[in-house]
Tab-separated table of C-alpha atoms in Angstrom:
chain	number	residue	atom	x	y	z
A	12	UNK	CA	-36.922	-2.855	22.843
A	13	UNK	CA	-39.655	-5.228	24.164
A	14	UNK	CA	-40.265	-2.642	27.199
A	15	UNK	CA	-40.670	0.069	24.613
A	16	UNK	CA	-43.157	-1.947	22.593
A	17	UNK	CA	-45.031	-2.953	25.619
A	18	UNK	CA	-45.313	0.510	26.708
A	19	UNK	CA	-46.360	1.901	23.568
A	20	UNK	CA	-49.363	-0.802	23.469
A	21	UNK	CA	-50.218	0.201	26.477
A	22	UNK	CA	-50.523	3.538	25.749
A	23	UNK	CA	-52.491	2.514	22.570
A	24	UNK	CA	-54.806	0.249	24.449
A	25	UNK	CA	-55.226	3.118	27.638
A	26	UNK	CA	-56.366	5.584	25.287
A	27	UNK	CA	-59.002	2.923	23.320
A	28	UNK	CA	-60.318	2.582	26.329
A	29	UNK	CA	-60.822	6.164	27.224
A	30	UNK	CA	-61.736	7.354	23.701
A	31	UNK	CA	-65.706	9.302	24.054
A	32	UNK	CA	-68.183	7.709	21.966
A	33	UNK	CA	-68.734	9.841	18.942
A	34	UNK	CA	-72.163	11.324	18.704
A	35	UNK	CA	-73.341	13.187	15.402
A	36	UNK	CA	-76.357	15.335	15.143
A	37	UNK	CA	-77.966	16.529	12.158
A	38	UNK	CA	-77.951	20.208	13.760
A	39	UNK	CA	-76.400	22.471	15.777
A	40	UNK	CA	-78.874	23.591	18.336
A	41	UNK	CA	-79.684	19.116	18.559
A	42	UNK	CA	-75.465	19.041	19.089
A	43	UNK	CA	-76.075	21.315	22.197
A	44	UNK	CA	-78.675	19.768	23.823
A	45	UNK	CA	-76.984	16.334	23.340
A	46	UNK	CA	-73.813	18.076	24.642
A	47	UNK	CA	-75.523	19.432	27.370
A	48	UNK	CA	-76.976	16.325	28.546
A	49	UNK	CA	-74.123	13.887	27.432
A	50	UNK	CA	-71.577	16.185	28.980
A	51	UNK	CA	-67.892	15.476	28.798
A	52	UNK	CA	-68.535	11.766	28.491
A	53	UNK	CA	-69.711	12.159	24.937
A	54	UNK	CA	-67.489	13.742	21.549
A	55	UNK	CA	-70.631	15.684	19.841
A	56	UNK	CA	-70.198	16.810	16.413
A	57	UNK	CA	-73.277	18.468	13.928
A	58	UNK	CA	-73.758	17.676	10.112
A	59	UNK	CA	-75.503	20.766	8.826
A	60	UNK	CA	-75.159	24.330	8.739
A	61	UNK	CA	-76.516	26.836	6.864
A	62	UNK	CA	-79.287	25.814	4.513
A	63	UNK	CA	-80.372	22.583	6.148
A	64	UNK	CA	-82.938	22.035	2.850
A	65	UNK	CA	-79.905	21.746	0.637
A	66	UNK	CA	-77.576	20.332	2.627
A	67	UNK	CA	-75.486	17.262	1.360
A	68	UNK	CA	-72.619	15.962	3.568
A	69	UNK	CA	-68.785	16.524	2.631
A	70	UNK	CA	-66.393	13.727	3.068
A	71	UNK	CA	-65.750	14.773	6.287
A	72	UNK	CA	-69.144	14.713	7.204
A	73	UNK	CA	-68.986	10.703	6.200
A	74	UNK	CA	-65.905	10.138	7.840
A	75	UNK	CA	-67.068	11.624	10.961
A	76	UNK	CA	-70.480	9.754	10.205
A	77	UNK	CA	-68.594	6.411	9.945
A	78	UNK	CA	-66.692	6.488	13.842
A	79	UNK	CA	-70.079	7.543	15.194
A	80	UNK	CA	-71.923	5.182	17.627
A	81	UNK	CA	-75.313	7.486	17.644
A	82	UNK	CA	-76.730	9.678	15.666
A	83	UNK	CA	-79.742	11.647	16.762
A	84	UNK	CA	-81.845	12.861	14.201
A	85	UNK	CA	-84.409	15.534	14.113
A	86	UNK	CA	-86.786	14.876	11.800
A	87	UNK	CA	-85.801	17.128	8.116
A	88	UNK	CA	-86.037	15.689	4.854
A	89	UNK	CA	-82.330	15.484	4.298
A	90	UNK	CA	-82.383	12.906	7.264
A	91	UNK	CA	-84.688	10.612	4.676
A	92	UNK	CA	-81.899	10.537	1.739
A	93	UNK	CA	-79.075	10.277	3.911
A	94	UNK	CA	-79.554	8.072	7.238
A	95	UNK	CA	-79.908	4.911	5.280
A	96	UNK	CA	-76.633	5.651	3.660
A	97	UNK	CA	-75.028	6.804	7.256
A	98	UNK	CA	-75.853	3.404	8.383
A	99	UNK	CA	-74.815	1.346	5.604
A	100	UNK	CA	-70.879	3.409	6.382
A	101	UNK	CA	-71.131	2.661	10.069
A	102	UNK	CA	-72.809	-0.859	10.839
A	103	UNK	CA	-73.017	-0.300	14.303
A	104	UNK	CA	-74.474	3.231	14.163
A	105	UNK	CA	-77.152	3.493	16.430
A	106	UNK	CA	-80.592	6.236	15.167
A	107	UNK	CA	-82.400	8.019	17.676
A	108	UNK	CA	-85.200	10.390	16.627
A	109	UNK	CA	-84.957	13.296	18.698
A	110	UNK	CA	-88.914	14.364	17.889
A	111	UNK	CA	-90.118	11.640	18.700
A	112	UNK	CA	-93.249	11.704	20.440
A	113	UNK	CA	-93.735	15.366	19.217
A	114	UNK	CA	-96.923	16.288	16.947
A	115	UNK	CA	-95.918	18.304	13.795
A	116	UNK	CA	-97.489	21.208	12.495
A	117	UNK	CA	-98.152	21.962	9.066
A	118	UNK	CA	-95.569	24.121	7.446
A	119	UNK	CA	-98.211	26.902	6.156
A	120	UNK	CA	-100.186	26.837	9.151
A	121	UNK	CA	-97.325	27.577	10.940
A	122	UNK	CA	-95.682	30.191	8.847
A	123	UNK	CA	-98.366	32.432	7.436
A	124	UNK	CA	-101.376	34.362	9.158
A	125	UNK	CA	-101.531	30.208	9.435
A	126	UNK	CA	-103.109	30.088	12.820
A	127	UNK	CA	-106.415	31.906	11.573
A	128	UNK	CA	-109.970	30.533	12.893
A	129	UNK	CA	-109.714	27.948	9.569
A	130	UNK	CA	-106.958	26.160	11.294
A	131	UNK	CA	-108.392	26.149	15.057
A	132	UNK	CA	-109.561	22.833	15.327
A	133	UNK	CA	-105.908	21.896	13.458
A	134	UNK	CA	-103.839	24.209	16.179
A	135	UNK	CA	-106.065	22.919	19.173
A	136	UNK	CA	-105.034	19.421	18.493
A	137	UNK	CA	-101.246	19.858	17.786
A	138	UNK	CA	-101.363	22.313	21.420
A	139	UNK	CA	-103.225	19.231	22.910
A	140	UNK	CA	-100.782	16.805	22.318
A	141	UNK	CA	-97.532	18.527	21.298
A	142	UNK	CA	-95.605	16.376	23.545
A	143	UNK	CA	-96.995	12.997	22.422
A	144	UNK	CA	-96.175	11.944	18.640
A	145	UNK	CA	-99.361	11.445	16.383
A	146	UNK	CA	-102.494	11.088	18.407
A	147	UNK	CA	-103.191	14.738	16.917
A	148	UNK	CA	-103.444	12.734	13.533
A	149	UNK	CA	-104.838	9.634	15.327
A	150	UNK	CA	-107.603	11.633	16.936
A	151	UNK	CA	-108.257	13.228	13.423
A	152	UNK	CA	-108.243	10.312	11.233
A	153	UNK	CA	-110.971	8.392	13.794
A	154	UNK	CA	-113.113	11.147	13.331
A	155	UNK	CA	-113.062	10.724	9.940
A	156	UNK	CA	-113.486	7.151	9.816
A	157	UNK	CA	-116.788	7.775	12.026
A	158	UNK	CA	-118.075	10.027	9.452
A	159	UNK	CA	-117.293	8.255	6.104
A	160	UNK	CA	-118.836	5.141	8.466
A	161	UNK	CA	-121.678	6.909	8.697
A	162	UNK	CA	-122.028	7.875	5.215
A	163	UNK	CA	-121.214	4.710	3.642
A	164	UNK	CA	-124.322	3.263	4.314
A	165	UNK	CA	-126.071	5.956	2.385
A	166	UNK	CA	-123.675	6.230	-0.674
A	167	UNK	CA	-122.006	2.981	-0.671
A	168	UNK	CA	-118.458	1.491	-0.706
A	169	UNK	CA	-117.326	2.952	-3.655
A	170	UNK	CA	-117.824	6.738	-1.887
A	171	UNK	CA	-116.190	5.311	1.225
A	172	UNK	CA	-113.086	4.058	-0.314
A	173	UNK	CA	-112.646	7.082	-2.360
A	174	UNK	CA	-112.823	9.357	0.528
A	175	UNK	CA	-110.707	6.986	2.775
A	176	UNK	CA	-107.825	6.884	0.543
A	177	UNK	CA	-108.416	11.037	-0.628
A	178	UNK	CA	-107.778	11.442	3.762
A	179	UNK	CA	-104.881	8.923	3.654
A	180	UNK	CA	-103.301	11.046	0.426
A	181	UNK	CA	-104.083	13.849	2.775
A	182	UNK	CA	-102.373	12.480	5.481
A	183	UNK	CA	-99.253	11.774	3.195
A	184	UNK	CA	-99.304	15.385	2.253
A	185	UNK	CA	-99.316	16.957	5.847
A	186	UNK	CA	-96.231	14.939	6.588
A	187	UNK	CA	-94.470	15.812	3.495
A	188	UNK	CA	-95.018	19.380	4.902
A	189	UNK	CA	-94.523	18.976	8.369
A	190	UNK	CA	-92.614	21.775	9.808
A	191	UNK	CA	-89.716	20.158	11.472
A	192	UNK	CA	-88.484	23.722	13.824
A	193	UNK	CA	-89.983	21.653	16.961
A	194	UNK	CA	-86.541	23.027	18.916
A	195	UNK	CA	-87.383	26.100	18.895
A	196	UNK	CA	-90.630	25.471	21.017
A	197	UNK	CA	-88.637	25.074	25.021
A	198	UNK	CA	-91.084	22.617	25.821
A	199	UNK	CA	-90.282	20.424	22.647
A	200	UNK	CA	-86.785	21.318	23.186
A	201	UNK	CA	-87.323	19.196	26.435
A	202	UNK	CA	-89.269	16.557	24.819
A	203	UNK	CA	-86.320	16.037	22.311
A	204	UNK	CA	-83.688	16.434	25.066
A	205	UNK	CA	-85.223	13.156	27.345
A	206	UNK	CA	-85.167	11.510	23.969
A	207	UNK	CA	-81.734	11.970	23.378
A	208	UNK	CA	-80.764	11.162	27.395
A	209	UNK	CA	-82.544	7.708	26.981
A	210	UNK	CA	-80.683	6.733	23.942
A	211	UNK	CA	-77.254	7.755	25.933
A	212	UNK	CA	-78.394	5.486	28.959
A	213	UNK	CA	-79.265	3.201	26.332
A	214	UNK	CA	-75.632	3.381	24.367
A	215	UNK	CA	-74.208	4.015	27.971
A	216	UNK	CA	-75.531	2.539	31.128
A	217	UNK	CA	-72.636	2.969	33.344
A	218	UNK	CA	-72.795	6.807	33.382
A	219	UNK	CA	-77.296	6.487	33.286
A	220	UNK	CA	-77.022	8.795	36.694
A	221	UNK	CA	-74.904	11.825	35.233
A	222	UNK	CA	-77.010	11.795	32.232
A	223	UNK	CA	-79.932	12.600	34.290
A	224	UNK	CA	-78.603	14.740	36.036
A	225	UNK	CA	-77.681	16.838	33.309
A	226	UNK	CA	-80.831	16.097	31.545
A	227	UNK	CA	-82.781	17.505	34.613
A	228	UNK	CA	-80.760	20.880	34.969
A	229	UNK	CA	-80.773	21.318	31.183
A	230	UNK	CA	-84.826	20.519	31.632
A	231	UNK	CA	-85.162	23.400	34.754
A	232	UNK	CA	-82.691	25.962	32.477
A	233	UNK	CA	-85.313	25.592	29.583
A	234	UNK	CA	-88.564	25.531	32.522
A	235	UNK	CA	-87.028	29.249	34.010
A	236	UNK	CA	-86.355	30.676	30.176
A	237	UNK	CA	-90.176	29.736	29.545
A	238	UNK	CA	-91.703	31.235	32.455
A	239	UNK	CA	-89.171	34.311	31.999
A	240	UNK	CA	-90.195	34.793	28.026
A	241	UNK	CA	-93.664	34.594	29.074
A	242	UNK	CA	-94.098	37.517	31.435
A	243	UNK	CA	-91.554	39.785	28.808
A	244	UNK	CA	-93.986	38.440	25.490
A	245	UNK	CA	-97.877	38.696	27.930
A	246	UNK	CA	-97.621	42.798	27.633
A	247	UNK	CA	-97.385	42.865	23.784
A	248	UNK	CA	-100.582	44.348	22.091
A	249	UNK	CA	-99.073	43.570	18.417
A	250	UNK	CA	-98.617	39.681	18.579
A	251	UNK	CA	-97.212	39.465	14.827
A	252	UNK	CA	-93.961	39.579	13.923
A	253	UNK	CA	-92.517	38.904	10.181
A	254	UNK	CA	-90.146	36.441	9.429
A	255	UNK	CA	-88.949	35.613	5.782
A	256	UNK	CA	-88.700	31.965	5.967
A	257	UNK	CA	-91.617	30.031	8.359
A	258	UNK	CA	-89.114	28.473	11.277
A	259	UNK	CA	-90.746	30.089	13.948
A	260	UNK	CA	-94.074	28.783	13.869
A	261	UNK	CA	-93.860	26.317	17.237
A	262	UNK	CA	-92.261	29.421	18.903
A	263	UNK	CA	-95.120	31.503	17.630
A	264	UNK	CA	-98.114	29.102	18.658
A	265	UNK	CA	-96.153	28.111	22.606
A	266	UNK	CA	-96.207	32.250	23.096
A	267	UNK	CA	-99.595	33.121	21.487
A	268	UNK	CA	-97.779	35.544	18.658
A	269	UNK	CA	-98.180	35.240	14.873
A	270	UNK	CA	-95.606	34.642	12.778
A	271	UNK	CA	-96.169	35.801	8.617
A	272	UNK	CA	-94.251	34.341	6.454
A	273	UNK	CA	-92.096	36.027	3.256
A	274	UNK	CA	-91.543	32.728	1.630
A	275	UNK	CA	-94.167	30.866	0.262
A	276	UNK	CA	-93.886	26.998	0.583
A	277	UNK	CA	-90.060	26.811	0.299
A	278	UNK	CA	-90.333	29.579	-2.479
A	279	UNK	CA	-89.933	33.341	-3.125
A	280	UNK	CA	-92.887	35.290	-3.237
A	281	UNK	CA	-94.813	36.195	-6.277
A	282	UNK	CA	-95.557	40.030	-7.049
A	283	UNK	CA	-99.394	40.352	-5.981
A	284	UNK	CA	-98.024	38.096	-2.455
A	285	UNK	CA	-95.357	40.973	-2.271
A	286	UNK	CA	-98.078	43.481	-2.582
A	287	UNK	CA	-100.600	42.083	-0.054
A	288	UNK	CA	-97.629	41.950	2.293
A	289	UNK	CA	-96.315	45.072	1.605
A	290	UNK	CA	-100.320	46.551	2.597
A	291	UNK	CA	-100.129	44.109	5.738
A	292	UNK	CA	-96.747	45.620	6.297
A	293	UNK	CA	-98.136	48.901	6.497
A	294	UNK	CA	-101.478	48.321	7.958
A	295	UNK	CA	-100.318	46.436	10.974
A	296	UNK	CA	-97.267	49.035	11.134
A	297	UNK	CA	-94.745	46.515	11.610
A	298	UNK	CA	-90.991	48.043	12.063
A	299	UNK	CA	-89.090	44.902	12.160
A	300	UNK	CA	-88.394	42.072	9.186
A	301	UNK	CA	-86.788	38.936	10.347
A	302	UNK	CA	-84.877	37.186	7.686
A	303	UNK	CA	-82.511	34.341	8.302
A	304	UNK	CA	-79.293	34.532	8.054
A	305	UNK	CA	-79.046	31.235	6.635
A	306	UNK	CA	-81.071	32.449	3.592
A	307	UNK	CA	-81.394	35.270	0.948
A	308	UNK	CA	-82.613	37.703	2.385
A	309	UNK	CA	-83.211	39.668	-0.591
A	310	UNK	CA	-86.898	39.793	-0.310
A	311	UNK	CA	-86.729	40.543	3.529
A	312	UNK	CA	-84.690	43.698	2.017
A	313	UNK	CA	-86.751	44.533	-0.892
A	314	UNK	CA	-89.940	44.937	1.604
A	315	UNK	CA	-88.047	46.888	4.110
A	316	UNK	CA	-87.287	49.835	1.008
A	317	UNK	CA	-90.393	49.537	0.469
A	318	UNK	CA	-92.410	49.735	3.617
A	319	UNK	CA	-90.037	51.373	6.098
A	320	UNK	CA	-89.014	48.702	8.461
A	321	UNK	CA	-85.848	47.452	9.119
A	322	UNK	CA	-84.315	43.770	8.563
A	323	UNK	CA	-82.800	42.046	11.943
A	324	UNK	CA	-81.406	38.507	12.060
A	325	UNK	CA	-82.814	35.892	13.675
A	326	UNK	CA	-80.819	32.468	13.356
A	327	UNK	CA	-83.497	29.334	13.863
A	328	UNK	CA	-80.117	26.705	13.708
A	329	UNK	CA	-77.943	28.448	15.981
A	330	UNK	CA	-75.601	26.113	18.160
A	331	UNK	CA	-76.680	27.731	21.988
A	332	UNK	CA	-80.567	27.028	21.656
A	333	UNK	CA	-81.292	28.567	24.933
A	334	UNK	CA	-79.283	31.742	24.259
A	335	UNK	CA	-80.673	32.022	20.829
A	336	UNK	CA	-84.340	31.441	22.167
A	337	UNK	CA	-83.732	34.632	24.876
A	338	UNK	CA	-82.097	36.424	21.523
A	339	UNK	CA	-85.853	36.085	20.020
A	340	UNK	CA	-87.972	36.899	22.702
A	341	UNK	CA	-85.822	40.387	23.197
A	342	UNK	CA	-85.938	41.125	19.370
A	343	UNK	CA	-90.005	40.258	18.875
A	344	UNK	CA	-90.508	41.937	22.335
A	345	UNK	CA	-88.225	45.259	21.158
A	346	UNK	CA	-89.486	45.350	17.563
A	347	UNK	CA	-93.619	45.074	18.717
A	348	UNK	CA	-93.078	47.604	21.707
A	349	UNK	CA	-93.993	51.093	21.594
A	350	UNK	CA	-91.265	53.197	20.505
């Protein structure tokens, strides 16, 4: 009896001590690149699928949550409601932000004719210093201050402090609308991936060598897609391409295309928006809608009957980010080529 007890324990206590640590991310294509870099030494499970704006997690989700020891975020709004809630289930739960040290964009710059002459000095800024978290906004709130500096001593404090705080409300707004896509950018991608191999090292020291090593060949896979997408995307005369909701944006500024949104700040289109696209449509004889197949896609379909083109899917939160990024540049490539 005692021998069987004893040997039960130890079979208890054997697998303790090989048991993965569990690692959640928010999102699919963030599960693969922290399952790319953390390996078989790591259990990696993702939160949401689907519509990541209205996602809310199941039970599961919590349970799963709760035996976690990181959790790598990636900067959406659901992320805001929920993490303080993950943490408060797991006490130990460790947050990393995955896009960190990555400048946002501004949702409708990125998703409409967005990255027009009005946005320049907005775009040059964000290209500047994509891979280095805020100085974009840094850079443009100095400026600022130098100017209202200036003017204060002409108009007085009063002016000053109005226009300060209108910039800081400013400010507040652009991060409200920040688009959060940044993956789907391979040079962000990276960025996130190095953030998510330090916080393994960090969780993990012991195993610091084979996490970058996998961090370096995951870093080279992404390098050779770039430099491969680039010479298939340089030939392309007709840099737009439609898309029904704006995820594409980072993708659209690293490869000098356009992306035109359907949706309207998180919302269908109105009927004179429908119109002008339809015209747009037409005029820049676009063959090819993109909707997401995470959304309706009703509108996508509505402005294909209507202007001849066709509706293809193109999945911004699919699991295998570097497949799914080669999926994209053959489908914009194919749909603005010469038939």
């Amino acid at each position: 009896m005692f021998k069987k007890i004893f040997f039960v324990t130890a079979l208890l206590l054997a697998s303790l001590l090989s048991a993965k640590p569990v690692v959640i991310a928010s999102i699919a294509p963030v599960g693969y690149l922290a399952k790319a870099v953390g390996g078989d030494k790591i259990e990696v499970q993702s939160l949401a699928k689907g519509d990541v704006h209205s996602y809310e997690p199941k039970p599961n989700d919590m349970k799963a949550v709760a035996k976690a020891s990181l959790f790598i975020a990636a900067g959406l709004e659901f992320e805001e409601a929920w993490i303080p809630r993950f943490k408060a289930s797991a006490k130990n739960l460790v947050v990393v932000q995955s896009d960190a040290k990555i400048a946002k964009l501004k949702e409708e710059h990125a998703g409409h004719a967005g990255h027009d002459e009005e946005h320049g000095e907005h775009k040059a800024k964000d290209d500047k210093h994509s891979g280095y978290a805020g100085h974009a906004a840094k850079d443009k709130h100095a400026d600022h201050k130098v100017k209202d500096d200036k003017h204060a001593g002409h108009a007085g404090h009063a002016e000053h402090d109005e226009k300060h705080e209108a910039h800081e409300e400013h400010d507040e707004e652009h991060e409200a609308h920040a688009d959060p896509h940044v993956w789907l950018n391979p040079m962000l991608a990276i960025t996130m991936a190095r953030n998510i191999s330090d916080a393994l090292i960090a969780m993990d020291k012991a195993n610091k060598d084979f996490y970058l090593k996998n961090f370096q060949k995951l870093m080279n896979d992404l390098l050779a897609f770039d430099e491969s997408a680039k010479n298939e995307l340089a030939g392309l005369k007709n840099r737009k391409f439609v898309v029904y909701h704006p995820a594409w944006g980072y993708f659209a500024e690293h490869y000098d295309l356009e992306q035109i949104s359907i949706e309207r700040n998180g919302k269908e289109p109105k009927i004179d928006e429908m119109a002008s696209t339809v015209k747009m449509i037409k005029d820049e004889n676009i063959k090819v809608i993109f909707a997401d197949p995470n959304r309706s896609q009703k509108s996508a379909q509505v402005l294909a009957s209507q202007t001849g083109a066709k509706v293809e899917l193109l999945d911004p939160l699919g699991y295998n980010l570097l497949e799914n990024l080669k999926i994209a540049v053959r489908a914009i490539k194919d749909a603005n080529s010469p038939k």
